[in-house]
Coordinates of C-alpha atoms in Angstrom, one line a residue:
X1 CA -25.5 12.0 27.6
X2 CA -25.9 8.2 27.4
X3 CA -27.8 8.5 24.1
X4 CA -25.0 10.7 22.6
X5 CA -22.3 8.2 23.8
X6 CA -24.3 5.3 22.4
X7 CA -24.7 6.9 19.0
X8 CA -21.0 7.8 18.9
X9 CA -20.0 4.3 19.9
X10 CA -22.3 2.8 17.2
X11 CA -20.8 5.1 14.6
X12 CA -17.2 4.0 15.5
X13 CA -18.1 0.3 15.5
X14 CA -19.8 0.8 12.1
X15 CA -16.7 2.4 10.7
X16 CA -14.5 -0.4 12.1
X17 CA -16.8 -3.0 10.5
X18 CA -16.7 -1.3 7.1
X19 CA -12.9 -1.1 7.3
X20 CA -12.7 -4.8 8.2
X21 CA -15.0 -5.7 5.2
X22 CA -12.9 -3.7 2.8
X23 CA -9.7 -5.4 4.0
X24 CA -11.3 -8.8 3.5
X25 CA -12.5 -8.2 -0.1
X26 CA -11.2 -10.8 -2.6
X27 CA -7.8 -9.8 -3.9
X28 CA -5.4 -11.3 -6.4
X29 CA -8.3 -13.3 -7.9
X30 CA -7.7 -15.8 -5.0
X31 CA -4.1 -16.5 -6.1
X32 CA -1.1 -15.8 -3.9
X33 CA 2.3 -14.2 -4.8
X34 CA 4.6 -16.4 -7.0
X35 CA 7.1 -18.4 -5.0
X36 CA 10.0 -16.7 -6.8
X37 CA 9.3 -13.5 -4.9
X38 CA 11.3 -15.0 -2.0
X39 CA 14.5 -14.8 -4.0
X40 CA 13.8 -11.7 -6.1
X41 CA 17.0 -10.4 -7.7
X42 CA 18.9 -12.8 -5.5
X43 CA 17.6 -11.2 -2.4
X44 CA 15.8 -12.8 0.5
X45 CA 12.3 -11.5 0.8
X46 CA 9.7 -12.6 3.4
X47 CA 7.0 -14.5 1.5
X48 CA 4.5 -14.3 4.3
X49 CA 4.8 -10.5 4.2
X50 CA 4.2 -10.5 0.5
X51 CA 1.1 -12.7 0.8
X52 CA -0.3 -10.6 3.6
X53 CA 0.4 -7.1 2.1
X54 CA -0.3 -7.9 -1.6
X55 CA -3.3 -10.2 -1.3
X56 CA -5.0 -9.7 2.1
X57 CA -4.7 -6.0 2.7
X58 CA -5.6 -2.5 1.4
X59 CA -4.1 -0.4 4.2
X60 CA -0.7 -1.6 5.5
X61 CA 2.7 -1.8 4.1
X62 CA 6.0 -3.6 4.5
X63 CA 8.1 -1.8 7.1
X64 CA 9.8 1.5 6.1
X65 CA 13.4 0.9 4.9
X66 CA 12.8 -2.8 4.0
X67 CA 14.3 -2.2 0.6
X68 CA 17.6 -1.3 2.3
X69 CA 17.7 -4.2 4.7
X70 CA 21.0 -6.2 4.4
X71 CA 19.2 -9.3 3.1
X72 CA 17.3 -7.2 0.5
X73 CA 19.7 -4.5 -0.6
X74 CA 17.3 -3.5 -3.5
X75 CA 19.4 -0.9 -5.2
X76 CA 22.6 -2.9 -4.8
X77 CA 21.1 -5.5 -7.0
X78 CA 19.9 -3.2 -9.9
X79 CA 22.0 -2.3 -12.9
X80 CA 22.3 1.5 -12.7
X81 CA 23.1 1.8 -16.4
X82 CA 19.8 0.5 -17.7
X83 CA 16.0 0.8 -17.1
X84 CA 14.5 -2.0 -15.1
X85 CA 11.0 -3.4 -15.6
X86 CA 9.2 -4.3 -12.3
X87 CA 6.4 -6.9 -12.5
X88 CA 3.3 -7.7 -10.4
X89 CA 4.2 -10.3 -7.8
X90 CA 1.0 -12.3 -8.5
X91 CA 0.2 -12.1 -12.2
X92 CA 3.5 -11.0 -13.7
X93 CA 2.2 -7.9 -15.5
X94 CA 4.7 -5.1 -15.9
X95 CA 3.9 -2.2 -13.5
X96 CA 6.9 0.2 -13.7
X97 CA 10.0 1.0 -15.7
X98 CA 12.7 2.9 -13.9
X99 CA 14.5 5.1 -13.8
X100 CA 12.8 7.1 -16.6
X101 CA 13.1 10.8 -17.0
X102 CA 15.6 11.0 -14.1
X103 CA 18.9 9.4 -13.1
X104 CA 19.4 6.2 -11.2
X105 CA 20.8 8.2 -8.3
X106 CA 17.6 10.3 -8.2
X107 CA 15.5 7.2 -8.2
X108 CA 17.6 5.7 -5.4
X109 CA 17.8 8.9 -3.3
X110 CA 14.0 9.5 -3.4
X111 CA 13.2 5.9 -2.6
X112 CA 15.6 5.6 0.3
X113 CA 14.4 9.0 1.7
X114 CA 10.8 7.8 1.9
X115 CA 11.5 4.2 2.8
X116 CA 9.9 2.5 -0.1
X117 CA 10.5 2.2 -3.9
X118 CA 9.1 5.5 -5.2
X119 CA 8.0 5.9 -8.8
X120 CA 6.9 8.9 -10.9
X121 CA 4.1 9.1 -13.6
X122 CA 6.4 8.6 -16.6
X123 CA 7.6 5.3 -15.0
X124 CA 4.2 3.7 -14.6
X125 CA 2.7 1.2 -17.0
X126 CA -0.5 3.1 -16.8
X127 CA -2.7 0.4 -18.5
X128 CA -1.9 -2.1 -15.7
X129 CA -2.2 0.1 -12.6
X130 CA -5.3 1.6 -10.9
X131 CA -5.1 4.6 -8.6
X132 CA -8.2 4.8 -6.4
X133 CA -9.6 8.2 -5.3
X134 CA -8.2 7.8 -1.9
X135 CA -4.7 7.2 -3.3
X136 CA -4.7 3.4 -2.8
X137 CA -3.0 1.7 -5.7
X138 CA -3.5 -1.8 -7.1
X139 CA -2.8 -3.6 -10.3
X140 CA -5.5 -4.7 -12.7
X141 CA -4.9 -8.2 -11.2
X142 CA -6.3 -6.9 -7.9
X143 CA -2.9 -6.9 -6.3
X144 CA -2.4 -4.2 -3.6
X145 CA 0.8 -2.4 -4.5
X146 CA 1.0 0.8 -2.5
X147 CA -0.3 4.4 -2.3
X148 CA 0.0 7.6 -4.2
X149 CA 1.6 10.3 -2.1
X150 CA 2.4 13.3 -4.3
X151 CA 5.6 15.2 -3.7
X152 CA 6.4 18.6 -5.2
X153 CA 3.0 18.8 -6.9
X154 CA 3.7 15.6 -8.8
X155 CA 2.3 12.1 -8.1
X156 CA 4.7 9.8 -6.3
X157 CA 3.9 6.2 -6.1
X158 CA 5.1 4.7 -2.9
X159 CA 5.2 0.9 -3.7
X160 CA 5.7 -2.2 -1.6
X161 CA 8.8 -4.0 -2.9
X162 CA 7.2 -7.4 -2.1
X163 CA 4.3 -6.6 -4.5
X164 CA 6.5 -5.6 -7.5
X165 CA 8.9 -8.4 -7.2
X166 CA 7.3 -10.7 -9.8
X167 CA 8.4 -12.0 -13.2
X168 CA 6.7 -12.6 -16.5
X169 CA 4.5 -15.8 -16.5
X170 CA 5.5 -18.8 -18.5
X171 CA 3.0 -20.2 -21.0
X172 CA 1.9 -23.1 -18.8
X173 CA 1.5 -21.1 -15.6
X174 CA -2.0 -21.4 -14.1
X175 CA -1.8 -17.7 -13.2
X176 CA -2.6 -17.0 -16.8
X177 CA -6.2 -17.5 -15.8
X178 CA -6.0 -14.1 -14.2
X179 CA -5.1 -12.5 -17.5
X180 CA -8.1 -14.3 -19.0
X181 CA -10.4 -12.7 -16.4
X182 CA -9.2 -9.3 -17.3
X183 CA -8.7 -9.8 -21.0
X184 CA -11.4 -7.2 -21.8
X185 CA -9.2 -4.5 -20.2
X186 CA -6.6 -2.7 -22.3
X187 CA -3.7 -4.3 -20.5
X188 CA -0.1 -4.6 -21.6
X189 CA 1.5 -8.0 -20.8
X190 CA 5.2 -8.7 -20.6
X191 CA 5.6 -9.9 -24.2
X192 CA 3.7 -6.8 -25.6
X193 CA 5.7 -4.2 -23.7
X194 CA 8.2 -2.4 -25.9
X195 CA 10.3 -0.4 -23.4
X196 CA 11.9 1.7 -26.2
X197 CA 8.7 3.1 -27.6
X198 CA 6.3 2.9 -24.5
X199 CA 5.0 6.2 -23.1
X200 CA 2.9 6.2 -20.0
X201 CA -0.4 8.0 -20.0
X202 CA -0.4 8.6 -16.3
X203 CA -1.2 12.2 -15.2
X204 CA 1.5 14.2 -13.6
X205 CA -1.0 15.1 -10.8
X206 CA -4.1 12.9 -10.6
X207 CA -5.6 14.5 -7.5
X208 CA -6.0 11.0 -6.2
X209 CA -4.1 10.8 -2.9
X210 CA -4.1 9.2 0.4
X211 CA -6.6 10.5 3.0
X212 CA -4.4 9.3 5.9
X213 CA -4.1 12.8 7.3
X214 CA -7.8 13.3 7.3
X215 CA -8.4 10.0 9.0
X216 CA -5.8 10.8 11.7
X217 CA -7.4 14.2 12.3
X218 CA -10.9 12.6 12.5
X219 CA -9.7 10.0 15.0
X220 CA -8.0 12.7 17.1
X221 CA -11.2 14.8 17.2
X222 CA -13.3 11.8 18.1
X223 CA -10.8 10.8 20.8
X224 CA -10.9 14.3 22.2
X225 CA -14.7 14.3 22.3
X226 CA -14.7 11.0 24.1
X227 CA -12.3 12.4 26.7
X228 CA -14.5 15.4 27.2
X229 CA -17.6 13.2 27.6
X230 CA -15.8 11.0 30.1
X231 CA -14.7 14.0 32.1
X232 CA -18.2 15.6 32.1
X233 CA -19.8 12.3 33.1
X234 CA -17.3 11.9 36.0
X235 CA -17.6 15.4 37.3
X236 CA -21.4 16.0 36.9
X237 CA -23.4 15.7 40.1
X238 CA -25.4 12.5 40.1
X239 CA -22.9 10.6 38.0
X240 CA -20.5 8.1 39.6
X241 CA -17.3 6.9 38.2
X242 CA -17.1 3.2 38.7
X243 CA -13.5 2.4 39.7
X244 CA -11.1 2.6 36.7
X245 CA -13.4 1.4 33.9
X246 CA -12.5 4.4 31.7
X247 CA -8.7 4.9 31.5
X248 CA -7.8 7.2 28.7
X249 CA -4.4 6.2 27.5
X250 CA -4.3 3.0 29.4
X251 CA -2.7 -0.1 28.0
X252 CA -6.1 -1.5 27.1
X253 CA -7.3 1.5 25.1
X254 CA -4.2 3.3 23.7
X255 CA -2.6 2.6 20.4
X256 CA 0.8 3.5 19.1
X257 CA 2.9 3.1 16.0
X258 CA 6.4 2.0 16.5
X259 CA 9.3 2.5 14.1
X260 CA 10.1 -1.2 14.3
X261 CA 6.6 -2.5 13.7
X262 CA 6.5 -5.2 11.1
X263 CA 3.9 -3.3 9.1
X264 CA 3.5 0.5 8.8
X265 CA 0.2 2.2 8.1
X266 CA 1.5 5.3 6.6
X267 CA 4.2 5.6 3.9

């Protein structure tokens, strides 16, 4: 039994270490979000959240409903009569044009329902955005922007506002170095984008989606197994439980997700 527990513990630690390494990978080509993010569209955005979510993270998101916070009021600052281009908060590349193929009210309703700006395939600047197999999304500038969470059989891009709150770069901006790094890619920069003629090549359903559900199920199964192992060890003759060293659900071992957490793991 000790051997089984040791192997299981080692596997869990290895998974945690892998996740930590993934989260620490270089992002944003070692740049940070542009300072103008803090005052995007006249709103007040938390720059520290932008830096953490966009450039030091692959997993978490700004809190659900952030776009509707009084100091943000995202949809109250958009012109409902025109399409708006949204730019990468680090390198200024265009990422989305919205609303496209639907009304402004539809765009607003879906976004507010899910708690984050939500875009559809025809609204993505597909040359500038990468969807990984697990649904994680980033720009070609290595900026984390959100996750793909299909709804109604069609991809739905759940995007962090703080990571799409950039603006086109000026000629002398040092961030243009990023575009030099990726110049071999078929990107579309702000000056090249013709919103009238542009058509996204994004698939309606890419099959690339978040594995959050699978992860939750796996963790639950592992947790249940550990509970069973602990119970058997405590009840089996010859084994002794030493005080309260194992307390399933204790304050030291339990985890929870609160609605008012600063960061949410699932969109």
